[in-house]
Protein backbone atom coordinates (compact mmCIF):
# COMPACT_ATOMS: atom_id res chain seq x y z
CA UNK A 1 0.00 0.00 0.00
CA UNK A 2 2.80 2.40 0.86
CA UNK A 3 4.50 1.69 -2.48
CA UNK A 4 1.29 2.53 -4.39
CA UNK A 5 0.95 5.82 -2.53
CA UNK A 6 4.55 6.71 -3.28
CA UNK A 7 4.13 5.76 -6.95
CA UNK A 8 0.92 7.82 -7.23
CA UNK A 9 2.58 10.82 -5.60
CA UNK A 10 5.59 10.53 -7.91
CA UNK A 11 3.34 10.30 -10.98
CA UNK A 12 1.31 13.32 -9.86
CA UNK A 13 4.48 15.39 -9.38
CA UNK A 14 5.81 14.32 -12.76
CA UNK A 15 2.59 15.22 -14.55
CA UNK A 16 2.36 18.58 -12.79
CA UNK A 17 5.79 19.44 -14.12
CA UNK A 18 4.86 18.54 -17.69
CA UNK A 19 3.01 21.73 -18.56
CA UNK A 20 4.55 23.68 -21.40
CA UNK A 21 6.99 26.28 -20.12
CA UNK A 22 7.71 29.66 -21.62
CA UNK A 23 10.21 29.01 -24.40
CA UNK A 24 10.55 29.24 -28.16
CA UNK A 25 9.28 26.50 -30.44
CA UNK A 26 12.65 26.73 -32.20
CA UNK A 27 14.38 25.28 -29.12
CA UNK A 28 15.51 21.82 -30.29
CA UNK A 29 15.11 20.26 -26.85
CA UNK A 30 11.86 21.87 -25.73
CA UNK A 31 10.16 23.00 -28.93
CA UNK A 32 8.32 19.72 -29.46
CA UNK A 33 6.28 20.42 -26.29
CA UNK A 34 5.02 23.73 -27.65
CA UNK A 35 6.10 27.30 -26.98
CA UNK A 36 6.00 30.74 -28.53
CA UNK A 37 6.73 31.88 -32.07
CA UNK A 38 6.43 35.09 -34.04
CA UNK A 39 6.86 36.20 -37.63
CA UNK A 40 6.60 39.51 -39.44
CA UNK A 41 3.79 40.41 -41.77
CA UNK A 42 1.72 41.07 -43.53
CA UNK A 43 2.54 44.74 -43.72
CA UNK A 44 3.65 46.22 -40.43
CA UNK A 45 1.86 43.63 -38.31
CA UNK A 46 3.57 40.78 -36.50
CA UNK A 47 1.86 37.46 -35.95
CA UNK A 48 2.58 36.09 -32.48
CA UNK A 49 1.50 32.71 -31.16
CA UNK A 50 1.81 30.22 -28.35
CA UNK A 51 0.96 26.52 -28.37
CA UNK A 52 0.90 24.29 -25.33
CA UNK A 53 0.62 20.63 -24.56
CA UNK A 54 -2.28 18.93 -22.79
CA UNK A 55 -1.00 19.85 -19.33
CA UNK A 56 -1.18 23.65 -19.57
CA UNK A 57 -4.29 25.67 -18.79
CA UNK A 58 -5.77 27.80 -21.57
CA UNK A 59 -5.59 30.90 -19.34
CA UNK A 60 -1.82 30.46 -19.04
CA UNK A 61 -1.51 30.17 -22.83
CA UNK A 62 -3.32 33.51 -23.14
CA UNK A 63 -0.93 35.11 -20.64
CA UNK A 64 2.08 33.71 -22.51
CA UNK A 65 0.75 35.20 -25.77
CA UNK A 66 0.35 38.61 -24.18
CA UNK A 67 3.81 38.41 -22.59
CA UNK A 68 5.44 37.41 -25.88
CA UNK A 69 3.61 40.25 -27.65
CA UNK A 70 5.15 42.70 -25.16
CA UNK A 71 8.62 41.20 -25.65
CA UNK A 72 8.30 41.45 -29.44
CA UNK A 73 7.14 45.05 -29.13
CA UNK A 74 10.27 45.96 -27.18
CA UNK A 75 12.47 43.94 -29.53
CA UNK A 76 11.08 46.01 -32.40
CA UNK A 77 11.98 49.23 -30.55
CA UNK A 78 8.43 50.06 -29.46
CA UNK A 79 6.80 50.76 -26.14
CA UNK A 80 3.14 50.01 -26.91
CA UNK A 81 1.18 47.65 -29.13
CA UNK A 82 -2.36 46.93 -30.21
CA UNK A 83 -3.74 43.43 -30.45
CA UNK A 84 -5.87 41.97 -33.24
CA UNK A 85 -7.59 38.58 -32.97
CA UNK A 86 -7.29 37.84 -36.67
CA UNK A 87 -5.83 39.19 -39.88
CA UNK A 88 -9.32 40.26 -40.92
CA UNK A 89 -9.61 42.31 -37.71
CA UNK A 90 -6.19 43.86 -38.37
CA UNK A 91 -7.24 44.95 -41.86
CA UNK A 92 -10.52 46.35 -40.50
CA UNK A 93 -8.70 47.88 -37.47
CA UNK A 94 -10.92 46.04 -34.98
CA UNK A 95 -8.69 46.06 -31.91
CA UNK A 96 -9.01 43.57 -29.11
CA UNK A 97 -8.03 43.11 -25.50
CA UNK A 98 -9.15 39.47 -25.49
CA UNK A 99 -6.85 36.54 -26.05
CA UNK A 100 -8.89 33.79 -27.68
CA UNK A 101 -7.49 30.34 -26.96
CA UNK A 102 -8.63 27.34 -28.96
CA UNK A 103 -7.96 23.70 -28.25
CA UNK A 104 -7.11 20.90 -30.66
CA UNK A 105 -7.05 17.41 -29.18
CA UNK A 106 -6.81 18.94 -25.70
CA UNK A 107 -3.80 21.10 -26.59
CA UNK A 108 -4.50 24.83 -26.17
CA UNK A 109 -3.07 27.29 -28.67
CA UNK A 110 -3.58 30.89 -29.62
CA UNK A 111 -2.24 33.55 -31.93
CA UNK A 112 -2.82 37.22 -32.58
CA UNK A 113 -1.55 39.98 -34.80
CA UNK A 114 0.13 42.90 -33.09
CA UNK A 115 1.00 46.32 -34.35
CA UNK A 116 3.68 48.36 -32.58
CA UNK A 117 2.28 51.85 -31.98
CA UNK A 118 3.15 55.08 -30.16
CA UNK A 119 2.00 55.62 -26.57
CA UNK A 120 -1.00 57.83 -27.35
CA UNK A 121 -2.56 55.42 -29.84
CA UNK A 122 -6.14 54.27 -29.16
CA UNK A 123 -6.27 50.96 -27.20
CA UNK A 124 -2.48 50.87 -26.94
CA UNK A 125 -1.17 48.28 -24.48
CA UNK A 126 2.05 49.29 -22.67
CA UNK A 127 4.63 46.54 -23.16
CA UNK A 128 6.61 47.38 -20.00
CA UNK A 129 3.49 47.09 -17.84
CA UNK A 130 2.67 43.65 -19.27
CA UNK A 131 6.23 42.42 -18.73
CA UNK A 132 6.23 43.66 -15.14
CA UNK A 133 2.74 42.35 -14.34
CA UNK A 134 3.37 38.80 -15.57
CA UNK A 135 7.13 38.40 -14.99
CA UNK A 136 6.79 36.17 -11.94
CA UNK A 137 4.15 33.98 -13.56
CA UNK A 138 6.01 33.59 -16.85
CA UNK A 139 9.68 33.64 -15.87
CA UNK A 140 9.43 32.45 -12.27
CA UNK A 141 9.78 34.08 -8.87
CA UNK A 142 13.36 35.21 -9.51
CA UNK A 143 12.11 37.53 -12.29
CA UNK A 144 9.59 39.31 -10.06
CA UNK A 145 10.39 42.94 -9.23
CA UNK A 146 11.60 43.67 -5.72
CA UNK A 147 8.71 44.54 -3.38
CA UNK A 148 10.54 46.33 -0.63
CA UNK A 149 13.78 47.82 0.55
CA UNK A 150 16.45 45.59 1.94
CA UNK A 151 17.43 46.29 5.49
CA UNK A 152 21.03 46.73 6.48
CA UNK A 153 22.50 45.06 9.54
PDB file of C-alpha atoms in Angstrom:
ATOM      1  CA  UNK A   1       0.000   0.000   0.000  1.00  0.00           C
ATOM      2  CA  UNK A   2       2.797   2.401   0.855  1.00  0.00           C
ATOM      3  CA  UNK A   3       4.499   1.689  -2.481  1.00  0.00           C
ATOM      4  CA  UNK A   4       1.295   2.532  -4.391  1.00  0.00           C
ATOM      5  CA  UNK A   5       0.950   5.816  -2.530  1.00  0.00           C
ATOM      6  CA  UNK A   6       4.548   6.707  -3.284  1.00  0.00           C
ATOM      7  CA  UNK A   7       4.126   5.763  -6.946  1.00  0.00           C
ATOM      8  CA  UNK A   8       0.921   7.815  -7.233  1.00  0.00           C
ATOM      9  CA  UNK A   9       2.579  10.824  -5.596  1.00  0.00           C
ATOM     10  CA  UNK A  10       5.589  10.531  -7.909  1.00  0.00           C
ATOM     11  CA  UNK A  11       3.341  10.296 -10.982  1.00  0.00           C
ATOM     12  CA  UNK A  12       1.306  13.322  -9.857  1.00  0.00           C
ATOM     13  CA  UNK A  13       4.481  15.385  -9.377  1.00  0.00           C
ATOM     14  CA  UNK A  14       5.815  14.319 -12.765  1.00  0.00           C
ATOM     15  CA  UNK A  15       2.593  15.220 -14.549  1.00  0.00           C
ATOM     16  CA  UNK A  16       2.358  18.579 -12.788  1.00  0.00           C
ATOM     17  CA  UNK A  17       5.794  19.439 -14.125  1.00  0.00           C
ATOM     18  CA  UNK A  18       4.863  18.541 -17.693  1.00  0.00           C
ATOM     19  CA  UNK A  19       3.006  21.733 -18.562  1.00  0.00           C
ATOM     20  CA  UNK A  20       4.548  23.684 -21.405  1.00  0.00           C
ATOM     21  CA  UNK A  21       6.992  26.278 -20.123  1.00  0.00           C
ATOM     22  CA  UNK A  22       7.708  29.658 -21.623  1.00  0.00           C
ATOM     23  CA  UNK A  23      10.210  29.009 -24.399  1.00  0.00           C
ATOM     24  CA  UNK A  24      10.553  29.237 -28.165  1.00  0.00           C
ATOM     25  CA  UNK A  25       9.279  26.495 -30.438  1.00  0.00           C
ATOM     26  CA  UNK A  26      12.646  26.727 -32.204  1.00  0.00           C
ATOM     27  CA  UNK A  27      14.381  25.283 -29.119  1.00  0.00           C
ATOM     28  CA  UNK A  28      15.514  21.818 -30.292  1.00  0.00           C
ATOM     29  CA  UNK A  29      15.110  20.259 -26.851  1.00  0.00           C
ATOM     30  CA  UNK A  30      11.860  21.868 -25.728  1.00  0.00           C
ATOM     31  CA  UNK A  31      10.157  22.996 -28.932  1.00  0.00           C
ATOM     32  CA  UNK A  32       8.317  19.725 -29.458  1.00  0.00           C
ATOM     33  CA  UNK A  33       6.283  20.416 -26.285  1.00  0.00           C
ATOM     34  CA  UNK A  34       5.022  23.727 -27.647  1.00  0.00           C
ATOM     35  CA  UNK A  35       6.102  27.296 -26.981  1.00  0.00           C
ATOM     36  CA  UNK A  36       6.004  30.739 -28.528  1.00  0.00           C
ATOM     37  CA  UNK A  37       6.730  31.880 -32.071  1.00  0.00           C
ATOM     38  CA  UNK A  38       6.429  35.087 -34.044  1.00  0.00           C
ATOM     39  CA  UNK A  39       6.857  36.203 -37.625  1.00  0.00           C
ATOM     40  CA  UNK A  40       6.603  39.507 -39.442  1.00  0.00           C
ATOM     41  CA  UNK A  41       3.788  40.406 -41.765  1.00  0.00           C
ATOM     42  CA  UNK A  42       1.720  41.065 -43.526  1.00  0.00           C
ATOM     43  CA  UNK A  43       2.545  44.740 -43.716  1.00  0.00           C
ATOM     44  CA  UNK A  44       3.650  46.221 -40.432  1.00  0.00           C
ATOM     45  CA  UNK A  45       1.856  43.628 -38.310  1.00  0.00           C
ATOM     46  CA  UNK A  46       3.570  40.784 -36.501  1.00  0.00           C
ATOM     47  CA  UNK A  47       1.863  37.457 -35.954  1.00  0.00           C
ATOM     48  CA  UNK A  48       2.580  36.085 -32.476  1.00  0.00           C
ATOM     49  CA  UNK A  49       1.495  32.714 -31.161  1.00  0.00           C
ATOM     50  CA  UNK A  50       1.806  30.217 -28.348  1.00  0.00           C
ATOM     51  CA  UNK A  51       0.964  26.524 -28.371  1.00  0.00           C
ATOM     52  CA  UNK A  52       0.900  24.291 -25.330  1.00  0.00           C
ATOM     53  CA  UNK A  53       0.617  20.634 -24.555  1.00  0.00           C
ATOM     54  CA  UNK A  54      -2.279  18.930 -22.793  1.00  0.00           C
ATOM     55  CA  UNK A  55      -0.997  19.850 -19.328  1.00  0.00           C
ATOM     56  CA  UNK A  56      -1.177  23.650 -19.568  1.00  0.00           C
ATOM     57  CA  UNK A  57      -4.292  25.669 -18.789  1.00  0.00           C
ATOM     58  CA  UNK A  58      -5.773  27.802 -21.572  1.00  0.00           C
ATOM     59  CA  UNK A  59      -5.586  30.903 -19.340  1.00  0.00           C
ATOM     60  CA  UNK A  60      -1.820  30.457 -19.041  1.00  0.00           C
ATOM     61  CA  UNK A  61      -1.513  30.166 -22.835  1.00  0.00           C
ATOM     62  CA  UNK A  62      -3.319  33.514 -23.138  1.00  0.00           C
ATOM     63  CA  UNK A  63      -0.928  35.111 -20.642  1.00  0.00           C
ATOM     64  CA  UNK A  64       2.077  33.711 -22.511  1.00  0.00           C
ATOM     65  CA  UNK A  65       0.751  35.195 -25.772  1.00  0.00           C
ATOM     66  CA  UNK A  66       0.351  38.613 -24.183  1.00  0.00           C
ATOM     67  CA  UNK A  67       3.809  38.409 -22.590  1.00  0.00           C
ATOM     68  CA  UNK A  68       5.443  37.409 -25.885  1.00  0.00           C
ATOM     69  CA  UNK A  69       3.615  40.249 -27.649  1.00  0.00           C
ATOM     70  CA  UNK A  70       5.150  42.700 -25.158  1.00  0.00           C
ATOM     71  CA  UNK A  71       8.623  41.195 -25.651  1.00  0.00           C
ATOM     72  CA  UNK A  72       8.297  41.446 -29.439  1.00  0.00           C
ATOM     73  CA  UNK A  73       7.140  45.051 -29.129  1.00  0.00           C
ATOM     74  CA  UNK A  74      10.271  45.963 -27.179  1.00  0.00           C
ATOM     75  CA  UNK A  75      12.468  43.939 -29.534  1.00  0.00           C
ATOM     76  CA  UNK A  76      11.084  46.015 -32.403  1.00  0.00           C
ATOM     77  CA  UNK A  77      11.978  49.234 -30.549  1.00  0.00           C
ATOM     78  CA  UNK A  78       8.431  50.065 -29.458  1.00  0.00           C
ATOM     79  CA  UNK A  79       6.796  50.762 -26.141  1.00  0.00           C
ATOM     80  CA  UNK A  80       3.143  50.007 -26.911  1.00  0.00           C
ATOM     81  CA  UNK A  81       1.182  47.653 -29.132  1.00  0.00           C
ATOM     82  CA  UNK A  82      -2.365  46.930 -30.207  1.00  0.00           C
ATOM     83  CA  UNK A  83      -3.741  43.426 -30.452  1.00  0.00           C
ATOM     84  CA  UNK A  84      -5.872  41.965 -33.239  1.00  0.00           C
ATOM     85  CA  UNK A  85      -7.592  38.583 -32.966  1.00  0.00           C
ATOM     86  CA  UNK A  86      -7.292  37.842 -36.674  1.00  0.00           C
ATOM     87  CA  UNK A  87      -5.835  39.190 -39.876  1.00  0.00           C
ATOM     88  CA  UNK A  88      -9.323  40.261 -40.923  1.00  0.00           C
ATOM     89  CA  UNK A  89      -9.609  42.309 -37.708  1.00  0.00           C
ATOM     90  CA  UNK A  90      -6.188  43.856 -38.373  1.00  0.00           C
ATOM     91  CA  UNK A  91      -7.241  44.950 -41.864  1.00  0.00           C
ATOM     92  CA  UNK A  92     -10.522  46.354 -40.497  1.00  0.00           C
ATOM     93  CA  UNK A  93      -8.696  47.878 -37.473  1.00  0.00           C
ATOM     94  CA  UNK A  94     -10.922  46.039 -34.979  1.00  0.00           C
ATOM     95  CA  UNK A  95      -8.691  46.061 -31.914  1.00  0.00           C
ATOM     96  CA  UNK A  96      -9.014  43.566 -29.110  1.00  0.00           C
ATOM     97  CA  UNK A  97      -8.033  43.106 -25.500  1.00  0.00           C
ATOM     98  CA  UNK A  98      -9.152  39.472 -25.494  1.00  0.00           C
ATOM     99  CA  UNK A  99      -6.846  36.543 -26.050  1.00  0.00           C
ATOM    100  CA  UNK A 100      -8.894  33.793 -27.675  1.00  0.00           C
ATOM    101  CA  UNK A 101      -7.493  30.340 -26.959  1.00  0.00           C
ATOM    102  CA  UNK A 102      -8.627  27.338 -28.960  1.00  0.00           C
ATOM    103  CA  UNK A 103      -7.963  23.696 -28.251  1.00  0.00           C
ATOM    104  CA  UNK A 104      -7.110  20.895 -30.655  1.00  0.00           C
ATOM    105  CA  UNK A 105      -7.048  17.406 -29.184  1.00  0.00           C
ATOM    106  CA  UNK A 106      -6.805  18.941 -25.699  1.00  0.00           C
ATOM    107  CA  UNK A 107      -3.801  21.100 -26.585  1.00  0.00           C
ATOM    108  CA  UNK A 108      -4.498  24.834 -26.170  1.00  0.00           C
ATOM    109  CA  UNK A 109      -3.071  27.293 -28.669  1.00  0.00           C
ATOM    110  CA  UNK A 110      -3.581  30.891 -29.619  1.00  0.00           C
ATOM    111  CA  UNK A 111      -2.243  33.549 -31.930  1.00  0.00           C
ATOM    112  CA  UNK A 112      -2.816  37.224 -32.578  1.00  0.00           C
ATOM    113  CA  UNK A 113      -1.551  39.977 -34.798  1.00  0.00           C
ATOM    114  CA  UNK A 114       0.131  42.896 -33.092  1.00  0.00           C
ATOM    115  CA  UNK A 115       1.001  46.318 -34.355  1.00  0.00           C
ATOM    116  CA  UNK A 116       3.678  48.360 -32.578  1.00  0.00           C
ATOM    117  CA  UNK A 117       2.275  51.851 -31.983  1.00  0.00           C
ATOM    118  CA  UNK A 118       3.154  55.080 -30.157  1.00  0.00           C
ATOM    119  CA  UNK A 119       1.999  55.616 -26.567  1.00  0.00           C
ATOM    120  CA  UNK A 120      -1.005  57.833 -27.346  1.00  0.00           C
ATOM    121  CA  UNK A 121      -2.565  55.418 -29.842  1.00  0.00           C
ATOM    122  CA  UNK A 122      -6.138  54.273 -29.164  1.00  0.00           C
ATOM    123  CA  UNK A 123      -6.273  50.965 -27.197  1.00  0.00           C
ATOM    124  CA  UNK A 124      -2.477  50.875 -26.939  1.00  0.00           C
ATOM    125  CA  UNK A 125      -1.168  48.281 -24.477  1.00  0.00           C
ATOM    126  CA  UNK A 126       2.048  49.286 -22.666  1.00  0.00           C
ATOM    127  CA  UNK A 127       4.635  46.537 -23.161  1.00  0.00           C
ATOM    128  CA  UNK A 128       6.611  47.377 -20.004  1.00  0.00           C
ATOM    129  CA  UNK A 129       3.490  47.089 -17.837  1.00  0.00           C
ATOM    130  CA  UNK A 130       2.672  43.646 -19.273  1.00  0.00           C
ATOM    131  CA  UNK A 131       6.225  42.420 -18.732  1.00  0.00           C
ATOM    132  CA  UNK A 132       6.226  43.663 -15.140  1.00  0.00           C
ATOM    133  CA  UNK A 133       2.741  42.346 -14.339  1.00  0.00           C
ATOM    134  CA  UNK A 134       3.367  38.803 -15.573  1.00  0.00           C
ATOM    135  CA  UNK A 135       7.132  38.398 -14.989  1.00  0.00           C
ATOM    136  CA  UNK A 136       6.794  36.166 -11.942  1.00  0.00           C
ATOM    137  CA  UNK A 137       4.148  33.975 -13.562  1.00  0.00           C
ATOM    138  CA  UNK A 138       6.015  33.590 -16.853  1.00  0.00           C
ATOM    139  CA  UNK A 139       9.676  33.639 -15.873  1.00  0.00           C
ATOM    140  CA  UNK A 140       9.432  32.451 -12.269  1.00  0.00           C
ATOM    141  CA  UNK A 141       9.780  34.079  -8.869  1.00  0.00           C
ATOM    142  CA  UNK A 142      13.358  35.212  -9.515  1.00  0.00           C
ATOM    143  CA  UNK A 143      12.114  37.526 -12.285  1.00  0.00           C
ATOM    144  CA  UNK A 144       9.588  39.313 -10.061  1.00  0.00           C
ATOM    145  CA  UNK A 145      10.394  42.935  -9.226  1.00  0.00           C
ATOM    146  CA  UNK A 146      11.602  43.668  -5.716  1.00  0.00           C
ATOM    147  CA  UNK A 147       8.715  44.540  -3.380  1.00  0.00           C
ATOM    148  CA  UNK A 148      10.543  46.333  -0.625  1.00  0.00           C
ATOM    149  CA  UNK A 149      13.778  47.817   0.550  1.00  0.00           C
ATOM    150  CA  UNK A 150      16.448  45.591   1.938  1.00  0.00           C
ATOM    151  CA  UNK A 151      17.429  46.286   5.489  1.00  0.00           C
ATOM    152  CA  UNK A 152      21.032  46.732   6.483  1.00  0.00           C
ATOM    153  CA  UNK A 153      22.504  45.059   9.539  1.00  0.00           C
TER     154      UNK A 153
END
